[in-house]
Coordinates of C-alpha atoms in Angstrom, one line a residue:
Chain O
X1077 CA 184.2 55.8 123.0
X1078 CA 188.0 54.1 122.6
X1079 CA 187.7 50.8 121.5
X1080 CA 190.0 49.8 124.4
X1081 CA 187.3 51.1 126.8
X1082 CA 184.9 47.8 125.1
X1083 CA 187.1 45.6 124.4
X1084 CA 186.5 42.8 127.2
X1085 CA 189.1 40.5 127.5
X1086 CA 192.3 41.4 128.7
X1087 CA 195.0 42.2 126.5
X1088 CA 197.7 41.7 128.5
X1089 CA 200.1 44.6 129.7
X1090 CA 203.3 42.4 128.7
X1091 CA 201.5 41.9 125.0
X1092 CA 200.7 45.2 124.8
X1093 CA 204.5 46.2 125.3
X1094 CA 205.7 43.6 123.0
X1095 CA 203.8 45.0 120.4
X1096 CA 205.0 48.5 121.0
X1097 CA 208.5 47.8 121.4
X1098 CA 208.3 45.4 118.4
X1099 CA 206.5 48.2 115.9
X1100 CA 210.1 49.7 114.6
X1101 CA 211.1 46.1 113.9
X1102 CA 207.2 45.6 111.9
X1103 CA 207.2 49.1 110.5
X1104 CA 210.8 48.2 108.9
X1105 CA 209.4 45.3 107.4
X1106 CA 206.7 46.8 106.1
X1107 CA 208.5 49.3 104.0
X1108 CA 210.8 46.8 103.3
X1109 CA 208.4 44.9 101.7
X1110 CA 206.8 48.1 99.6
X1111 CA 210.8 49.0 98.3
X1112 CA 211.7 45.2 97.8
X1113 CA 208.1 45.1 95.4
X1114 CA 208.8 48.5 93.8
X1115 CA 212.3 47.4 92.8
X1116 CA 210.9 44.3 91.7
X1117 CA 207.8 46.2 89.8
X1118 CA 210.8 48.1 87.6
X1119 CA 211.9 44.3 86.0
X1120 CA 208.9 43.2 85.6
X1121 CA 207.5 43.0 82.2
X1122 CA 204.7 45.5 81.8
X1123 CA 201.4 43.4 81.3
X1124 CA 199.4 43.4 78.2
X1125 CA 196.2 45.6 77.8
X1126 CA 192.8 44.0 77.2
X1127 CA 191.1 47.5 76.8
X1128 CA 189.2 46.4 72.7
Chain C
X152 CA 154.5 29.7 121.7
X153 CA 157.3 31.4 121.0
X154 CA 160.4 29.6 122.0
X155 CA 163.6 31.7 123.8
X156 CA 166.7 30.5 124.6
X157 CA 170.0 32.4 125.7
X158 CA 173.2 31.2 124.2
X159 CA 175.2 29.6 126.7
X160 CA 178.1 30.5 125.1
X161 CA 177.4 33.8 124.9
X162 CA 177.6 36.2 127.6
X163 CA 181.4 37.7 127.9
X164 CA 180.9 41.1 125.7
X165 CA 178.7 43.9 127.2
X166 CA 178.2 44.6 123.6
X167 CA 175.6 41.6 122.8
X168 CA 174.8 38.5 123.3
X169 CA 173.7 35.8 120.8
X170 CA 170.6 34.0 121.5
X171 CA 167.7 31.6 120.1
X172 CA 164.2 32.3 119.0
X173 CA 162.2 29.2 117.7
X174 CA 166.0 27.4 116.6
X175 CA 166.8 30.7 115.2
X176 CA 170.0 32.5 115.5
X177 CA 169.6 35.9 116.9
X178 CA 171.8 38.2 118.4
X179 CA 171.1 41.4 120.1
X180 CA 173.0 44.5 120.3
X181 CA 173.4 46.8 123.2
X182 CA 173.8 50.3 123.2
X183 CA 177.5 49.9 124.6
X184 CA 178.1 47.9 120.7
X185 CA 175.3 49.8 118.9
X186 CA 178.6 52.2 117.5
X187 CA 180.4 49.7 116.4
X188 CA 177.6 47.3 115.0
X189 CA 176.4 50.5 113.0
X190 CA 179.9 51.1 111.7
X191 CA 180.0 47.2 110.7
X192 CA 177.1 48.1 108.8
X193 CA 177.6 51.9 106.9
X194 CA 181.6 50.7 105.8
X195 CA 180.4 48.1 104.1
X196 CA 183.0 46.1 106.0
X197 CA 179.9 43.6 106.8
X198 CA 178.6 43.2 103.1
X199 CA 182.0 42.9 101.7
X200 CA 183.0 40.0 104.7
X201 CA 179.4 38.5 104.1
X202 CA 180.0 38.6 100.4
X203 CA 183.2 36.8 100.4
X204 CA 181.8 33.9 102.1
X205 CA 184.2 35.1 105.6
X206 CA 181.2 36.4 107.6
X207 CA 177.8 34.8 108.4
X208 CA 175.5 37.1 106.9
X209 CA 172.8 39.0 109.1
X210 CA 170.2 41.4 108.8
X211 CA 168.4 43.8 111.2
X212 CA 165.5 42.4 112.5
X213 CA 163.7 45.0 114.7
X214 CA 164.8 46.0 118.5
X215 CA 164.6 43.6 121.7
X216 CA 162.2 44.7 124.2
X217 CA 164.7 46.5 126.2
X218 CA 165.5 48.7 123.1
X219 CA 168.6 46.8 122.0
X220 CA 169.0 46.1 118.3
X221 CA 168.2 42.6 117.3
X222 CA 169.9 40.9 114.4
X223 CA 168.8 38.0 112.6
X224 CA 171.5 35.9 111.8
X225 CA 172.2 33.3 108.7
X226 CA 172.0 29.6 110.4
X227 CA 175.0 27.2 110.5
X228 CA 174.7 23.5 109.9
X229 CA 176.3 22.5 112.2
X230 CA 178.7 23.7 114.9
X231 CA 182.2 22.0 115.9
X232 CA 185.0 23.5 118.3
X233 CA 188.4 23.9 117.5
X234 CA 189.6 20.9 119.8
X235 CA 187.4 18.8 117.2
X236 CA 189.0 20.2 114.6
X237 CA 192.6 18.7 112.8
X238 CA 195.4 20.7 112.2
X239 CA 194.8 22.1 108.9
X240 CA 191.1 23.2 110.0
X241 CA 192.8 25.0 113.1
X242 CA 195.3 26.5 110.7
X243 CA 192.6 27.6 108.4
X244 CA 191.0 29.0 110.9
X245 CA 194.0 31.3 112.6
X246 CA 194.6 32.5 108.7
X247 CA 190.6 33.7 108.5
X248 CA 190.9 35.4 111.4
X249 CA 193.7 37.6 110.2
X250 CA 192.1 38.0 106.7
X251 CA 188.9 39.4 108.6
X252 CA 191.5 41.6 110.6
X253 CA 193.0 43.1 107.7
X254 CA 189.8 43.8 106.0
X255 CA 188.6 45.5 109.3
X256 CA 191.8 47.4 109.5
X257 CA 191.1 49.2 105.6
X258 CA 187.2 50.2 106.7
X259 CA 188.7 51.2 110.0
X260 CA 187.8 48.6 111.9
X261 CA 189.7 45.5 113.9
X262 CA 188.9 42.4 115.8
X263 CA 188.6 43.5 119.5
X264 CA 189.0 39.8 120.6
X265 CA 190.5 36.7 118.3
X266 CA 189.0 33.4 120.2
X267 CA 189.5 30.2 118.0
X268 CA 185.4 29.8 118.9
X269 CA 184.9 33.1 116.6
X270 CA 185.1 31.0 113.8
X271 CA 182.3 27.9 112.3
X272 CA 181.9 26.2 109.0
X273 CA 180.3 26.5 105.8
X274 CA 181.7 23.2 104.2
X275 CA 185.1 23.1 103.9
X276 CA 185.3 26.8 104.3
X277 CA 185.8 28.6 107.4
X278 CA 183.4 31.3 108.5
X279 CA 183.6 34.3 111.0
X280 CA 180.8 34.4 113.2
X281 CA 181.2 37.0 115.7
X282 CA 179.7 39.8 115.0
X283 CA 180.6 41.5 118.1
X284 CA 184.1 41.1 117.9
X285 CA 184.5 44.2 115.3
X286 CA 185.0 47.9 117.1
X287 CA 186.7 50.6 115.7
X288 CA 190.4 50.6 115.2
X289 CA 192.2 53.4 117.4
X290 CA 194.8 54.9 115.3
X291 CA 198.2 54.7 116.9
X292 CA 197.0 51.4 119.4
X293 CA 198.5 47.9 119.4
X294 CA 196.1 45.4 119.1
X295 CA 194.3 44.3 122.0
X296 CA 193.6 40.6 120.5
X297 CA 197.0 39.9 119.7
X298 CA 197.8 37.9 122.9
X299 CA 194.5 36.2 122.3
X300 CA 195.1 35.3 118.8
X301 CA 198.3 34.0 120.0
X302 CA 197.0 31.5 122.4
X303 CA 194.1 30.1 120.2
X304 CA 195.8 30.1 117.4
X305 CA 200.0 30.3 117.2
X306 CA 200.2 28.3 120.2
X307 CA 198.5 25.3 119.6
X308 CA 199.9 25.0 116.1
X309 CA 203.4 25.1 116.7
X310 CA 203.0 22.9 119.5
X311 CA 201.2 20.5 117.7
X312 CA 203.6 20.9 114.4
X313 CA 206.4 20.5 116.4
X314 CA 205.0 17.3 118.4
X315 CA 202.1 15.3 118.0
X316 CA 198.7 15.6 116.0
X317 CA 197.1 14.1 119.4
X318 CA 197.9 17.3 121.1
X319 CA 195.0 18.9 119.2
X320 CA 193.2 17.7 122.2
X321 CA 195.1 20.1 124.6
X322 CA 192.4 22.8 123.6
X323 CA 190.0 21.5 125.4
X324 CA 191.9 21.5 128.8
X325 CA 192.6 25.5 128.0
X326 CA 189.2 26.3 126.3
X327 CA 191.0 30.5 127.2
X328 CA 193.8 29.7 125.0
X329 CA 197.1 27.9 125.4
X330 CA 199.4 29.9 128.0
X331 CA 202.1 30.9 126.4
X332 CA 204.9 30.1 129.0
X333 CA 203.5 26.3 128.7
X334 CA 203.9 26.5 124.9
X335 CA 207.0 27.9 125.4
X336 CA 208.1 24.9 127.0
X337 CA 206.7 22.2 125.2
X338 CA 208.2 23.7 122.1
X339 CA 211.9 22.1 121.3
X340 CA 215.0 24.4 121.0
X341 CA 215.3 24.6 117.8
X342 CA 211.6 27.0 117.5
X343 CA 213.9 29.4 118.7
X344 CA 215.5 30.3 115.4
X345 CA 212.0 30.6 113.5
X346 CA 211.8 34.6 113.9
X347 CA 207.6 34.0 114.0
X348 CA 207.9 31.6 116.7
X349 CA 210.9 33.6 118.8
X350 CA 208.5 36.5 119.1
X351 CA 205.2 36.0 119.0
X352 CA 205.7 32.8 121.5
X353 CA 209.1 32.7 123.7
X354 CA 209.6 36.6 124.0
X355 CA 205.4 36.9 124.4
X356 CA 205.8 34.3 127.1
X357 CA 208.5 36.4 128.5
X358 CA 207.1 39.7 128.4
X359 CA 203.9 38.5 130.1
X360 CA 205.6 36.9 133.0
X361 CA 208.0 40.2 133.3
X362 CA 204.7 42.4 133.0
X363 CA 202.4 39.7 134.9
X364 CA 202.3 41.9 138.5
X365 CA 202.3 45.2 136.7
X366 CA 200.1 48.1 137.8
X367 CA 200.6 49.6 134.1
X368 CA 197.8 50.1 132.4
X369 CA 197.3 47.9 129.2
X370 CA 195.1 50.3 127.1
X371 CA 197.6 53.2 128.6
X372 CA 199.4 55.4 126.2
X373 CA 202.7 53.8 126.8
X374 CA 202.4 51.2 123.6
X375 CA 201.7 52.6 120.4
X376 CA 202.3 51.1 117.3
X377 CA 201.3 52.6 113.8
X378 CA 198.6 51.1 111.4
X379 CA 201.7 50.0 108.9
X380 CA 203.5 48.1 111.7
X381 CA 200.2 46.5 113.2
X382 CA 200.2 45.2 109.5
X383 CA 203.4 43.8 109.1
X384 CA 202.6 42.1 112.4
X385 CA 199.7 40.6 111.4
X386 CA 200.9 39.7 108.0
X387 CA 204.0 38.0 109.8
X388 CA 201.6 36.2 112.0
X389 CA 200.0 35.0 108.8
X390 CA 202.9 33.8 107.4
X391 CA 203.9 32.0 110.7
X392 CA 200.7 30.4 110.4
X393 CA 200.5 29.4 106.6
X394 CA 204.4 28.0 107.2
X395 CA 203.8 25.3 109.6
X396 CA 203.0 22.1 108.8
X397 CA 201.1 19.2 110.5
X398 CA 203.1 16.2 111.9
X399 CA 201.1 13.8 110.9
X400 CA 202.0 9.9 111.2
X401 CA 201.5 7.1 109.2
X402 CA 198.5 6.4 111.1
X403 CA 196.6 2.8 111.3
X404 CA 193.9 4.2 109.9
X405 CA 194.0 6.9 106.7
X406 CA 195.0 3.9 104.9
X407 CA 192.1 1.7 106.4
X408 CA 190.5 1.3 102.8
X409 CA 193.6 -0.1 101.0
X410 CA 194.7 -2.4 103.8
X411 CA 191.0 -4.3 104.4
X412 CA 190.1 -7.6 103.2
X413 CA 187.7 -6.3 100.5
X414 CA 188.0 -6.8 97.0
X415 CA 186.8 -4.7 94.2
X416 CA 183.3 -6.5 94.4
X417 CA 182.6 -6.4 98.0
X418 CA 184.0 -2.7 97.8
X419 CA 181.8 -1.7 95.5
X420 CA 178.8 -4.1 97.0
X421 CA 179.4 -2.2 100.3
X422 CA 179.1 0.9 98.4
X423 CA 175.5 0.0 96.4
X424 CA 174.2 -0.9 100.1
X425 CA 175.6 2.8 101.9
X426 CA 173.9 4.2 98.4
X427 CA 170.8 2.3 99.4
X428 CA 170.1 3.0 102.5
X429 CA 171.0 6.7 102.0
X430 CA 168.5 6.9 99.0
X431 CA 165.8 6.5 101.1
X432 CA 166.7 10.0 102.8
X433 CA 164.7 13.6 102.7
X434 CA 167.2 16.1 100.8
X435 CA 166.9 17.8 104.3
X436 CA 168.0 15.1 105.7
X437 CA 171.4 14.9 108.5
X438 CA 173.7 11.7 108.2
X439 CA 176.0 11.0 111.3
X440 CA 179.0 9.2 109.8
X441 CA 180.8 7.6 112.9
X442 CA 183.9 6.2 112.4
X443 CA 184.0 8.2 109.0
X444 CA 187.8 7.3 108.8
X445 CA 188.5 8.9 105.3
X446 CA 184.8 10.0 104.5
X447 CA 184.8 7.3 101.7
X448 CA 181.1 6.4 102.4
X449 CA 180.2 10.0 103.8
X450 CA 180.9 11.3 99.7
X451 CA 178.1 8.5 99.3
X452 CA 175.8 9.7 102.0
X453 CA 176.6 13.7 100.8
X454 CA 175.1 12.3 97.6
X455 CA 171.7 12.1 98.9
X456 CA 171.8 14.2 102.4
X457 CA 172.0 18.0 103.5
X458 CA 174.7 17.3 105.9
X459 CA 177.2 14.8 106.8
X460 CA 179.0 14.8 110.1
X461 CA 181.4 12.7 109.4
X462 CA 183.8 12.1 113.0
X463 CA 187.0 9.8 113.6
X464 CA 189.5 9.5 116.3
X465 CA 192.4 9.5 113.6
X466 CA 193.5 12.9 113.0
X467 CA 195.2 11.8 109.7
X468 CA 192.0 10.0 108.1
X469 CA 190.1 13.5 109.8
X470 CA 193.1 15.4 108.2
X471 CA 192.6 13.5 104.8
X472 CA 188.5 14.2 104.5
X473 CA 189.7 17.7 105.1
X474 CA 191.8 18.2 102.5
X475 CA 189.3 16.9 100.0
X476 CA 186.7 19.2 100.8
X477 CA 189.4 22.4 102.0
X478 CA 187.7 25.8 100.3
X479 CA 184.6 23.9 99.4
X480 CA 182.1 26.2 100.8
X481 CA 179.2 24.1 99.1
X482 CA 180.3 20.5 100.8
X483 CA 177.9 19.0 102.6
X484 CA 180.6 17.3 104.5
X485 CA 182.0 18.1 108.0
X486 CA 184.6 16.2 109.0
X487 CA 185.7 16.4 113.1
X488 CA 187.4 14.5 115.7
X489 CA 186.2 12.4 118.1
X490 CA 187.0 9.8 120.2
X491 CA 183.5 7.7 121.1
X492 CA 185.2 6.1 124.1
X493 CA 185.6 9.8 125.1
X494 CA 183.5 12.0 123.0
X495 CA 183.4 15.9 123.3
X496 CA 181.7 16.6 127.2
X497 CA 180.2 19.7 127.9
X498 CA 182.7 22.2 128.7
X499 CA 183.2 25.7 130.0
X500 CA 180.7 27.7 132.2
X501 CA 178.6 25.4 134.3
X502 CA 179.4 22.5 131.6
X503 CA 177.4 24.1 129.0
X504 CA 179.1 26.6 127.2
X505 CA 180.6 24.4 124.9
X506 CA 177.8 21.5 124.0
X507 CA 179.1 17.7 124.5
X508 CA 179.4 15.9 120.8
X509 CA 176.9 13.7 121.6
X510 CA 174.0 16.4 122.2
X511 CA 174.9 17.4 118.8
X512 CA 174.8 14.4 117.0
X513 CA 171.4 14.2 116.4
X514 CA 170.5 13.0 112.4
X515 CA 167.9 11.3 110.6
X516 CA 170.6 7.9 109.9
X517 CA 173.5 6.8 112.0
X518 CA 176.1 4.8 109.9
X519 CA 178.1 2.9 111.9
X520 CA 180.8 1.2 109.0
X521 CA 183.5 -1.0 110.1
X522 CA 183.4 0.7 113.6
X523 CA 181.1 -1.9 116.0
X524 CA 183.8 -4.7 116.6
X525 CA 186.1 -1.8 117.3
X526 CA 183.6 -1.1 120.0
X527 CA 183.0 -4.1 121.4
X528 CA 185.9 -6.5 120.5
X529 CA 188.6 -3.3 120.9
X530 CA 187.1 -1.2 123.8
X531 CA 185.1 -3.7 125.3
X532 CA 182.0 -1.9 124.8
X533 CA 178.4 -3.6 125.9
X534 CA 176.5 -4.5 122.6
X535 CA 173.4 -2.2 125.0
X536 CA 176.0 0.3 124.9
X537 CA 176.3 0.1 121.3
X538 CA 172.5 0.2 120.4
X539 CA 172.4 3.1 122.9
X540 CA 174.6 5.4 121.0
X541 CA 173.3 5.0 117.3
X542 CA 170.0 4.7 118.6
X543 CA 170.3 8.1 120.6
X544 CA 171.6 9.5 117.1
X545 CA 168.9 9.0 114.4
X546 CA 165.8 7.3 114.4
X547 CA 167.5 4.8 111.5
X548 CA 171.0 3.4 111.3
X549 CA 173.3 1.1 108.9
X550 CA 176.3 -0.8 110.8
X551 CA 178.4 -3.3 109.2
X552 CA 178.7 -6.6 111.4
X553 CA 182.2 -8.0 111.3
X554 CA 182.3 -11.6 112.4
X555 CA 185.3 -12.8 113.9
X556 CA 186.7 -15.0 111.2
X557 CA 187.4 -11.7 109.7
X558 CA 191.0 -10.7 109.5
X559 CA 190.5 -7.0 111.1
X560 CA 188.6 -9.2 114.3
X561 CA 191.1 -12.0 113.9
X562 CA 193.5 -9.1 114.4
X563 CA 192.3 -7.4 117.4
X564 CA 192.0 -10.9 119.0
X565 CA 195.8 -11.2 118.3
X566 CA 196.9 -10.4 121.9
X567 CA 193.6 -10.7 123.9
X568 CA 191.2 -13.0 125.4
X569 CA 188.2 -13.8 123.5
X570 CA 185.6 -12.2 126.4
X571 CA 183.2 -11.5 123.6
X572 CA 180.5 -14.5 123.3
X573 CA 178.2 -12.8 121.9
X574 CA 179.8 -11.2 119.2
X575 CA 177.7 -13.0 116.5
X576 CA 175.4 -11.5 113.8
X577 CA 172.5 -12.9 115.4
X578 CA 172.7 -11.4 119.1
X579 CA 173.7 -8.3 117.6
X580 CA 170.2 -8.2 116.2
X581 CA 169.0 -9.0 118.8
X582 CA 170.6 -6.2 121.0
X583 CA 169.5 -3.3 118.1
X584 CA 166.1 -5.1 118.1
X585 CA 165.4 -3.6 121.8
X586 CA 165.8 0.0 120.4
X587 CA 164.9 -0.5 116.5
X588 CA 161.3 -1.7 115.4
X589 CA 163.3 -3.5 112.4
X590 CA 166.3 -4.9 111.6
X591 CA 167.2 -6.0 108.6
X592 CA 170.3 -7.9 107.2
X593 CA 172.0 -8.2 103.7
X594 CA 175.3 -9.6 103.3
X595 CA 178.6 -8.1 101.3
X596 CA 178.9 -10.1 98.4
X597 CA 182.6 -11.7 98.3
X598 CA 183.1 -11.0 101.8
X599 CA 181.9 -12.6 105.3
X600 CA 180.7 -8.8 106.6
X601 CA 177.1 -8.1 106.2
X602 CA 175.5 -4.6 106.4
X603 CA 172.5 -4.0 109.2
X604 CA 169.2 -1.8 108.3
X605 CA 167.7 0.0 111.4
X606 CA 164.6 1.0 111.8
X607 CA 162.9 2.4 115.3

């Protein structure tokens, strides 16, 4: 069964389109946020090893 | 005899309902959430949540008599509601409910609803306690609680942020969450240029009202938005959250301690008699603190009791206790608003959906410090209606009598009448006397105050 189908309040039609017309806008952020972190991971000083 | 009792809260999802078995917390699981509560369980979604102190733990416990599943459920100490609660507690709150959405999300799971009432608390830590609220996460689907969340949660913070602490109270007038076109107004121009506020409360407002006489389905295949995107979403509605801050003014109150006419002595007198009385108390034992202002004397009661509600109509003493205990899931100490000349009524269905304060407010001692003449002197308060309320609390008390040489009463009587004869030590005796068996007085050394031991 869809989740939808239980859910029981009501999410709202005009929510529900935000959200969908919103997701490029979210999706861009979140890849923004993996490229800005792997750029940032390549200045970072490796960490030491504690493996003894 | 076996003692049932249906949750009057309780009764919105098909998918259970929480009820009450000898003071127990139950709750039982139909076969329209049996899916879901199974998949809680086999992720390990509800051991990991339970684990981390963000879920109240439960086990099965058998089936109900109509073959739903029936789970036993950890007991809370006590439970407040978020229009009790001060901003930071709210705010805490909003950013559980997204860490327990995230977590849902990686077991393949989310919150199908995101009600400020999901969530209790263990100390100074806030707990999920819906256990119904978790379904399975439809890959592809926006999520269904977001409007929800917004209206519990975003709402009411940036309104309050953005205004006045006081307007924590507007929760209880919109116990469904505040509408977002009303938040949109009360919200000042320039929450228009904070991107978390532009979306996810002026163009939300405006997308509803454009969608409000829709025949569109909401669940229809129209919206879609990927599991990375419902992510950022949430993750910007968490930092929307975690940004605002409470507006707090320099109240009368917070301060209350430092701007008294105790000295060190009678301080720490008034501190050996609160120790006192409080040693006397079972480890089990419930304090109700009212008038807690900054919880100095509920630290002294959480020395020697299991609980401590400690309540206050100033949301920045409230907002002060909270901060010392914040993450604490092993305080004993729950602080809450609460007005006495108003206190929490019962609210929602029928009135009794949401308990009033002062069916909840039931302990083994009542302390009543520097709070009576504010009572009776300030709200003109009966000294019978006094006696009523700490003797409808516990079955023993400690007030503090203020006489009205004291600077605090000589201060009240600043721009009033004097319509209170029988504000002296010895009628106020005399009024607790027709509710407590004893009564016994001991004054604060260096001070004119004395502190009153109750007794029914």
């Amino acid at each position: 069964m869809c989740g939808f189908i239980l859910a029981y309040i009501d999410p709202g039609v005009g929510s529900m389109i935000l959200q969908g017309a919103l997701a490029g806008l979210f999706a861009l952020a979140f890849f923004y946020s993996r490229i800005k972190n792997w750029v940032l991971g390549l200045f970072r000083k490796p960490q030491d090893h504690k493996d003894d | 005899m076996t003692e049932f009792r249906q949750d009057p809260g309780s009764f919105r999802d098909p998918g259970g309902h929480v009820f009450w078995l000898n003071g127990l917390p139950y709750r039982s699981v139909t076969a329209v959430g049996r899916d879901d509560m199974e998949l809680l369980r086999q992720s390990g979604l509800a051991d990991e949540l339970s684990a981390g102190g963000q879920l109240v733990p439960f086990s099965t416990d058998g089936a109900m008599p109509d073959g739903a599943m029936r789970l036993k459920l950890s007991p809370l100490p006590w439970i407040s509601y978020p229009y009790e609660w001060c901003f930071e507690q709210l705010q805490d709150a909003a950013t559980l409910t997204i860490d327990v959405m995230l977590a849902a999300l990686a077991k393949g799971m989310m919150l199908k609803d995101a009600s400020a009432f999901n969530v209790a608390w263990r100390g100074g830590r806030p707990v999920f306690l819906d256990h119904g609220s978790f379904t399975r996460y439809v890959a592809g689907r926006p999520w269904p609680a977001y409007r929800q969340f917004c209206e519990h949660f975003l709402a009411p913070l940036a309104v309050i942020s953005r205004n006045d602490a006081l307007l924590g109270m507007i929760s209880r007038c919109f116990l469904d969450g505040l509408p977002l076109d009303l938040a949109s107004q009360l919200l000042p121009w320039s929450s228009w240029l904070r991107p978390s506020l532009l979306i996810h409360i002026h163009l939300h407002a405006k997308m509803q009202r454009r969608f409000a006489d829709s025949t569109r389905k909401s669940g229809g295949k129209s919206a879609t938005m990927s599991i990375n995107s419902l992510r950022a979403m949430l993750a910007n509605l968490r930092a929307g959250v975690s940004a605002m801050r409470s507006p707090l003014p320099q109240s009368a109150w917070h301060d209350y301690y430092h701007d008294t006419n105790y000295n060190d002595q009678a301080f720490a007198d008034k501190h050996r008699l609160v120790a006192k009385a409080c040693g006397e108390l079972a480890a089990t034992a419930r304090v109700i603190d009212l008038g807690a202002n900054n919880g100095e004397f509920s630290r002294v009661a959480a020395e020697h009791a299991a609980l401590v509600v400690a309540a206050d109509m100033d949301h920045g003493a409230v907002a002060g206790l909270y901060r010392s205990i914040r993450g604490q899931a092993d305080s004993r100490i729950y602080p809450l608003v609460q007005n006495l000349d108003n206190p929490t009524p019962g609210l929602g269905l029928f009135n009794t959906e949401r308990q009033p304060f002062l069916e909840r407010c039931r302990g083994d001692l009542a302390m009543g410090l520097a709070l009576i003449h504010h009572l009776r002197i300030g709200s003109n308060w009966s000294l019978a209606h006094i006696v009523r309320l700490f003797a409808q609390c516990a079955d023993s008390a400690i007030v503090e009598f203020v006489p009205k040489d004291d600077g605090q009463v000589q201060r009240l009587l600043r721009s009033r009448p004097d319509i209170c004869p029988d504000w002296t030590l010895e009628q106020v005796c005399q009024a607790f006397a027709q509710s407590f068996s004893q009564c016994h007085v001991e004054n604060i050394v260096e001070s004119k105050r004395s502190i009153i031991f109750l007794k029914k």
